[in-house]
Short mmCIF file of N, CA and C in Angstrom, two decimals:
data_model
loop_
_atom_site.label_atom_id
_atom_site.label_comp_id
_atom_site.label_asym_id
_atom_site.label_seq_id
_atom_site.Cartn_x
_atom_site.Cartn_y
_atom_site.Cartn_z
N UNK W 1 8.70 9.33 0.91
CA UNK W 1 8.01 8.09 1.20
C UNK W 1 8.67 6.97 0.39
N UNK W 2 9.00 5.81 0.97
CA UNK W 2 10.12 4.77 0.59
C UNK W 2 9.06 3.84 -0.45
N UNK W 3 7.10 3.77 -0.12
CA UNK W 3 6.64 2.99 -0.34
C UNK W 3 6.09 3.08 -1.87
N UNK W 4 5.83 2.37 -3.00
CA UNK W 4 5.35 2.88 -4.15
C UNK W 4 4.66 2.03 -4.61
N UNK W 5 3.79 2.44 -5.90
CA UNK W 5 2.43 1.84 -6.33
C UNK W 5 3.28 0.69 -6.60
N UNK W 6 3.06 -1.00 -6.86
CA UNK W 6 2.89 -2.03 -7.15
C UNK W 6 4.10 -2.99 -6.22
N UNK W 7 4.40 -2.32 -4.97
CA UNK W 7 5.07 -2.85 -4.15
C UNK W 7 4.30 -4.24 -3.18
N UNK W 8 4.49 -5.02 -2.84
CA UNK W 8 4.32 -5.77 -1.96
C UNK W 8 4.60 -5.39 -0.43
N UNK W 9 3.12 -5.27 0.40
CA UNK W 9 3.40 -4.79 1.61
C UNK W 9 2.34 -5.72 2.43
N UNK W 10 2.97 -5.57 3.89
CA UNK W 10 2.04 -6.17 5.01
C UNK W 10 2.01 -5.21 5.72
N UNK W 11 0.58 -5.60 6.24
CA UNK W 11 0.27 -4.11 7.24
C UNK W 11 0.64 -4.94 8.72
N UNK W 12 1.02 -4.09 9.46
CA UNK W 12 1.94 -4.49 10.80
C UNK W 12 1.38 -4.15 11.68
N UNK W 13 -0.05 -3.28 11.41
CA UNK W 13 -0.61 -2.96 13.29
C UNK W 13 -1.84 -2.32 12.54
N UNK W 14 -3.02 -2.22 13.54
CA UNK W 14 -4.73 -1.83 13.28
C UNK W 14 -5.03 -3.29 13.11
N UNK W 15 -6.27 -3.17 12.58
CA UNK W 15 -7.67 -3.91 12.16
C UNK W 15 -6.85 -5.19 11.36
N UNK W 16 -6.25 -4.39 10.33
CA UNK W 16 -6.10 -5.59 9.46
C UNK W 16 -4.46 -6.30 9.71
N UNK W 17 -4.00 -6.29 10.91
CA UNK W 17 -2.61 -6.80 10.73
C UNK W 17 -2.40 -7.99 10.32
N UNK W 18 -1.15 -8.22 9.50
CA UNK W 18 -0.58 -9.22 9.14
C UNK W 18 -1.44 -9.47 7.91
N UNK W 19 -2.03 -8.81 7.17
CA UNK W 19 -3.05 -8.75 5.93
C UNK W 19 -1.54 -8.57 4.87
N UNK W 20 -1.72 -9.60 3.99
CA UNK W 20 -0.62 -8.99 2.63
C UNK W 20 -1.50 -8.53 1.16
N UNK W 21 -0.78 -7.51 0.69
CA UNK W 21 -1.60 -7.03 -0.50
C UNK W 21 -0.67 -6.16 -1.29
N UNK W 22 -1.29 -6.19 -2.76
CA UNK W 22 -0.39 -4.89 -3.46
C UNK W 22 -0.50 -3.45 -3.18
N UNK W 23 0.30 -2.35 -3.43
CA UNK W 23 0.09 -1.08 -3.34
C UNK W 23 -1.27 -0.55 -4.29
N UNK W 24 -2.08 -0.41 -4.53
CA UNK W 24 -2.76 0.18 -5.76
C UNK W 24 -2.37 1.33 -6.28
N UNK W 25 -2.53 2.23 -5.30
CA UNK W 25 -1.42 3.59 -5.52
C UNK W 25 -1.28 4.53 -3.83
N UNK W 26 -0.39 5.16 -4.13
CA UNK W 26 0.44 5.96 -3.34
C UNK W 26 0.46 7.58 -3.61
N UNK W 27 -0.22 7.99 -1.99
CA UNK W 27 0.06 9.50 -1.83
C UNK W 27 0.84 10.48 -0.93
N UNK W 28 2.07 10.57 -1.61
CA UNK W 28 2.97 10.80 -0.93
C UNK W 28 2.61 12.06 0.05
N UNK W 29 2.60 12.80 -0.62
CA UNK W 29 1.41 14.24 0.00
C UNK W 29 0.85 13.90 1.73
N UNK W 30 0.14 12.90 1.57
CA UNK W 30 -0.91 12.63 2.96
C UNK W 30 0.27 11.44 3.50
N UNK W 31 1.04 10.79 3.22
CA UNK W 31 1.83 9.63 3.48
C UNK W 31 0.58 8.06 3.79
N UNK W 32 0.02 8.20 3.03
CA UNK W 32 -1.03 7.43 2.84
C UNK W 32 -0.74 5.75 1.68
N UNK W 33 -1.38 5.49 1.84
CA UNK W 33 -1.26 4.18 0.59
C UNK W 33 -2.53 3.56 0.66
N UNK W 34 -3.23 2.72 -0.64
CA UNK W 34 -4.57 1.91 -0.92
C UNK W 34 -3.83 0.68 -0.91
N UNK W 35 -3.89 -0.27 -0.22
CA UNK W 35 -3.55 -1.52 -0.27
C UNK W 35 -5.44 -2.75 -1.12
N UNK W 36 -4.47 -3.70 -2.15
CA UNK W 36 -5.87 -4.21 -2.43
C UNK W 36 -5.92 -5.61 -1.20
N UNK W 37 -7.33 -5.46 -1.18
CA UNK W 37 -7.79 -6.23 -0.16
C UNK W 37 -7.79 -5.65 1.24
N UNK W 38 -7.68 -4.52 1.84
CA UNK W 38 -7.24 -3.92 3.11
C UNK W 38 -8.34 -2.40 2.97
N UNK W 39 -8.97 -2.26 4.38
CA UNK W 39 -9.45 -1.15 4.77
C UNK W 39 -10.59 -0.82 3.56
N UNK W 40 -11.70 -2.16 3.33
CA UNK W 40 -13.00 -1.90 2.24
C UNK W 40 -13.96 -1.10 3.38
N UNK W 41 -14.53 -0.09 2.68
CA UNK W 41 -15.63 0.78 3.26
C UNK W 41 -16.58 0.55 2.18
N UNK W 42 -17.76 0.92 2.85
CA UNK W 42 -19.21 1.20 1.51
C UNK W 42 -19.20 2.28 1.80
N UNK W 43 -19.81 2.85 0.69
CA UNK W 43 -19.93 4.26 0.18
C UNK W 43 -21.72 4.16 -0.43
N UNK W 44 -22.29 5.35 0.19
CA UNK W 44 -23.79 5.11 -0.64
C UNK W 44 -23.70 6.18 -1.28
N UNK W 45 -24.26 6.09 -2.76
CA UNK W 45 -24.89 6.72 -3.42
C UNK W 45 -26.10 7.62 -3.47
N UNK W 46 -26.00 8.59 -3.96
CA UNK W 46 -27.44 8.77 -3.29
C UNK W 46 -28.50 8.65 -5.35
N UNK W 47 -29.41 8.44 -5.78
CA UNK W 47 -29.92 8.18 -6.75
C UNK W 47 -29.86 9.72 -7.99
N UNK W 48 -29.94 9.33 -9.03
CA UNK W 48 -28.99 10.36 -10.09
C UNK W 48 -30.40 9.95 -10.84
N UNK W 49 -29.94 10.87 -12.16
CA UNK W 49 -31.15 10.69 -13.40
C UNK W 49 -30.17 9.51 -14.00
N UNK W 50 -29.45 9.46 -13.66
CA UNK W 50 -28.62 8.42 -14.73
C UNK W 50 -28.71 6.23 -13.61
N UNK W 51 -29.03 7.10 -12.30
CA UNK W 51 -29.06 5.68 -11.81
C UNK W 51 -30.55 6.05 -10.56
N UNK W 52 -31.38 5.93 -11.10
CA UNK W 52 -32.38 6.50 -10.04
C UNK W 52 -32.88 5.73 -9.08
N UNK W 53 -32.26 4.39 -8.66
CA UNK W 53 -32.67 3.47 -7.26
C UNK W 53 -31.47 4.03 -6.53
N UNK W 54 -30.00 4.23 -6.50
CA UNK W 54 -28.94 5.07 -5.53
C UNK W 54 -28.15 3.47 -5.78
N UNK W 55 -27.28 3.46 -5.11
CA UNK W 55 -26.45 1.70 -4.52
C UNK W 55 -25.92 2.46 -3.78
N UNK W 56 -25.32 1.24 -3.43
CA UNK W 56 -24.11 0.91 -2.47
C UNK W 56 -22.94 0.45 -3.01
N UNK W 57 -21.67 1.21 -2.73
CA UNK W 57 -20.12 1.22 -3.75
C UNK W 57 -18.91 0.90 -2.61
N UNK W 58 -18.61 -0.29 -2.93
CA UNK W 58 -17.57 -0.82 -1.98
C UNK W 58 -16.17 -0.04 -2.50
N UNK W 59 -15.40 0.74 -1.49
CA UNK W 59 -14.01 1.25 -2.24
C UNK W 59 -12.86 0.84 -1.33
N UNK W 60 -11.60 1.04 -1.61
CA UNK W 60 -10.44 0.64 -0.26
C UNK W 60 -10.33 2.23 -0.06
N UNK W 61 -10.18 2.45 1.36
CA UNK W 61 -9.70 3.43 1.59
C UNK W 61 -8.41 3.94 2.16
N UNK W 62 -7.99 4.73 2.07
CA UNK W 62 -6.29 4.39 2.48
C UNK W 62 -6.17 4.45 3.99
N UNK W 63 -4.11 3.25 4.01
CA UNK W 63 -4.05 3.26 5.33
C UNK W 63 -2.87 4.18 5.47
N UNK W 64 -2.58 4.64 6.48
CA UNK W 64 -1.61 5.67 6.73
C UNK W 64 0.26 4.47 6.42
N UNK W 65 1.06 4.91 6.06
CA UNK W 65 2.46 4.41 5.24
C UNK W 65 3.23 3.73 6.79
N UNK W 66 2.87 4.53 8.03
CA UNK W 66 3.31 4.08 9.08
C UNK W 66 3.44 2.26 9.67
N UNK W 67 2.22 2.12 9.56
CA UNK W 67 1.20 1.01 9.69
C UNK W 67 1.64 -0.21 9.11
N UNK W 68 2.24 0.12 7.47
CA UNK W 68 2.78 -0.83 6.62
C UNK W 68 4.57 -1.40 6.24
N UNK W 69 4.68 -2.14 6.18
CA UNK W 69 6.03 -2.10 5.71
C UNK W 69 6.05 -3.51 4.44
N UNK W 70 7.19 -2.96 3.89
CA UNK W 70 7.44 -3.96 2.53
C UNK W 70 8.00 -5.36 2.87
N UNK W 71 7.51 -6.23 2.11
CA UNK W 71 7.70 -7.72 2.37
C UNK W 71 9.37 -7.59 1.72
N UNK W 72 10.45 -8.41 2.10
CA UNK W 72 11.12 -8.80 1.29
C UNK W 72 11.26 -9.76 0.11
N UNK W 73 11.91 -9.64 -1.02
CA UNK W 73 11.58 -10.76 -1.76
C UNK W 73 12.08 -11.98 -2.09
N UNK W 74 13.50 -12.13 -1.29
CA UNK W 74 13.86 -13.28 -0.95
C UNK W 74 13.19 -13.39 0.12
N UNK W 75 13.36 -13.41 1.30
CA UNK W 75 13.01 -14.07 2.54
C UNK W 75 11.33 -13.60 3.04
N UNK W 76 10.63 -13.08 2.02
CA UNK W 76 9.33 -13.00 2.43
C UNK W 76 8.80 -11.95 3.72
N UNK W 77 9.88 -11.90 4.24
CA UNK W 77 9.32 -11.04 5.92
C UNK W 77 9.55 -9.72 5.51
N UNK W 78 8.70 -9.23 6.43
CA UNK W 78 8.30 -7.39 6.55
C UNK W 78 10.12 -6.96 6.85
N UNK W 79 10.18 -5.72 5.82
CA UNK W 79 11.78 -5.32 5.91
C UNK W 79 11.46 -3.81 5.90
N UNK W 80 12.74 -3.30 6.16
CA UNK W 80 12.54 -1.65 5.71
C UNK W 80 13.56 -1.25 4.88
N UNK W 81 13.49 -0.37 4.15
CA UNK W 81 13.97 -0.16 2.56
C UNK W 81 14.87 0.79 2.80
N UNK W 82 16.13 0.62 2.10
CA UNK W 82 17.19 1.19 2.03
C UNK W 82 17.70 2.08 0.76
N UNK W 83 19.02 2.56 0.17
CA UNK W 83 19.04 2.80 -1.00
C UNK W 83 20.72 2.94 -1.24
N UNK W 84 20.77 2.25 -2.70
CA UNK W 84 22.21 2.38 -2.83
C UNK W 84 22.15 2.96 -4.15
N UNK W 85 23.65 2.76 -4.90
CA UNK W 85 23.91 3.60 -6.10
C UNK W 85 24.38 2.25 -6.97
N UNK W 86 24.06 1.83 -7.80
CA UNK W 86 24.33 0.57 -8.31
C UNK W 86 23.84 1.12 -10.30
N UNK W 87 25.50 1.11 -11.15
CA UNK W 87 26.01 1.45 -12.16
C UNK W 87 25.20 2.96 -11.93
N UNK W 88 25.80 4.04 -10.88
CA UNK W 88 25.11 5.29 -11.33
C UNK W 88 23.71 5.73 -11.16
N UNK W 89 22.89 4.66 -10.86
CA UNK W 89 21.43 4.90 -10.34
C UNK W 89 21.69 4.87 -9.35
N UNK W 90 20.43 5.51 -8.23
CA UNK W 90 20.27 5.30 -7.12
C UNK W 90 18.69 4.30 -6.77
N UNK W 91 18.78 2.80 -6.29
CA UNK W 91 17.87 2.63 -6.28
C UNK W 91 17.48 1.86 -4.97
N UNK W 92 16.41 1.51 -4.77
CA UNK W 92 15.47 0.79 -3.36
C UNK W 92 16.25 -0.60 -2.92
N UNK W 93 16.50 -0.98 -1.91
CA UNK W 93 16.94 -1.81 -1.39
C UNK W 93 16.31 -2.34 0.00
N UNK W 94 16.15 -3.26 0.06
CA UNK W 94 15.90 -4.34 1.21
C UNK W 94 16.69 -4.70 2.15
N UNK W 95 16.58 -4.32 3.47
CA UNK W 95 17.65 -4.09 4.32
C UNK W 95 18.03 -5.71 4.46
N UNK W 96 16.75 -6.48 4.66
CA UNK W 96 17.39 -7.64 5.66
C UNK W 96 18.07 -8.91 4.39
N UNK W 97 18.35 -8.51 3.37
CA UNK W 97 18.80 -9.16 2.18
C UNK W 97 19.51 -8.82 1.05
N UNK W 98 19.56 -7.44 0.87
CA UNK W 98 20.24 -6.58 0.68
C UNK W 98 19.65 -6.51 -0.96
N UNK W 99 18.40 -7.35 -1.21
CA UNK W 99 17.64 -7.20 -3.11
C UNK W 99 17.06 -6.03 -3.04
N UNK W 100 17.60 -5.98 -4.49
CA UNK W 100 16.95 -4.28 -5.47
C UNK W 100 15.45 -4.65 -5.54
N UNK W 101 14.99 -3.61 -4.99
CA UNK W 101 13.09 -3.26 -5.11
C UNK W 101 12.78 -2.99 -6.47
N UNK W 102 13.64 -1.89 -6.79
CA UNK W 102 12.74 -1.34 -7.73
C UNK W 102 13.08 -2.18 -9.51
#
């Protein structure tokens, strides 16, 4: 998965398209990602000895990695990520500008 926690992404198709937000974190496992501001659900509680009226718990829930792609950081627009070898590392690259991600 190309995408990682504190990346800059726009989601490109569903509910929330064209929504921009940070990564919060990333599961590579499910190919999933929590974007902040994107895909809020409530969650109820149900009442505890420790909170005995219950609430209601707003969380993000994740969107599938498909859905999203990374902003570039010169030119701002949705890009897809590349990778080169630059002094011996191998690191993330931005196709339509050719800037280091990581």
């Amino acid at each position: 998965m190309k995408i990682k926690s504190g990346d800059t992404v726009i989601v490109v198709s569903g509910k929330y398209k064209k929504t921009t937000g940070k990564v919060v974190k990333a599961f590579p496992e499910l190919n999933k990602v929590v974007i902040e501001g994107v895909n809020l659900r409530t969650k109820h509680q149900k009442p505890t000895q420790g909170n005995p009226e219950g609430k209601k718990v707003e969380i993000y829930a994740p969107i599938h990695v498909s859905n999203v792609m990374i902003l570039d950081p010169k030119k701002n627009v949705p890009t897809r990520v590349g990778y080169k070898i630059i002094n011996g590392k191998k690191v993330r690259v931005a196709k339509k500008s050719d800037a280091v991600l990581d």
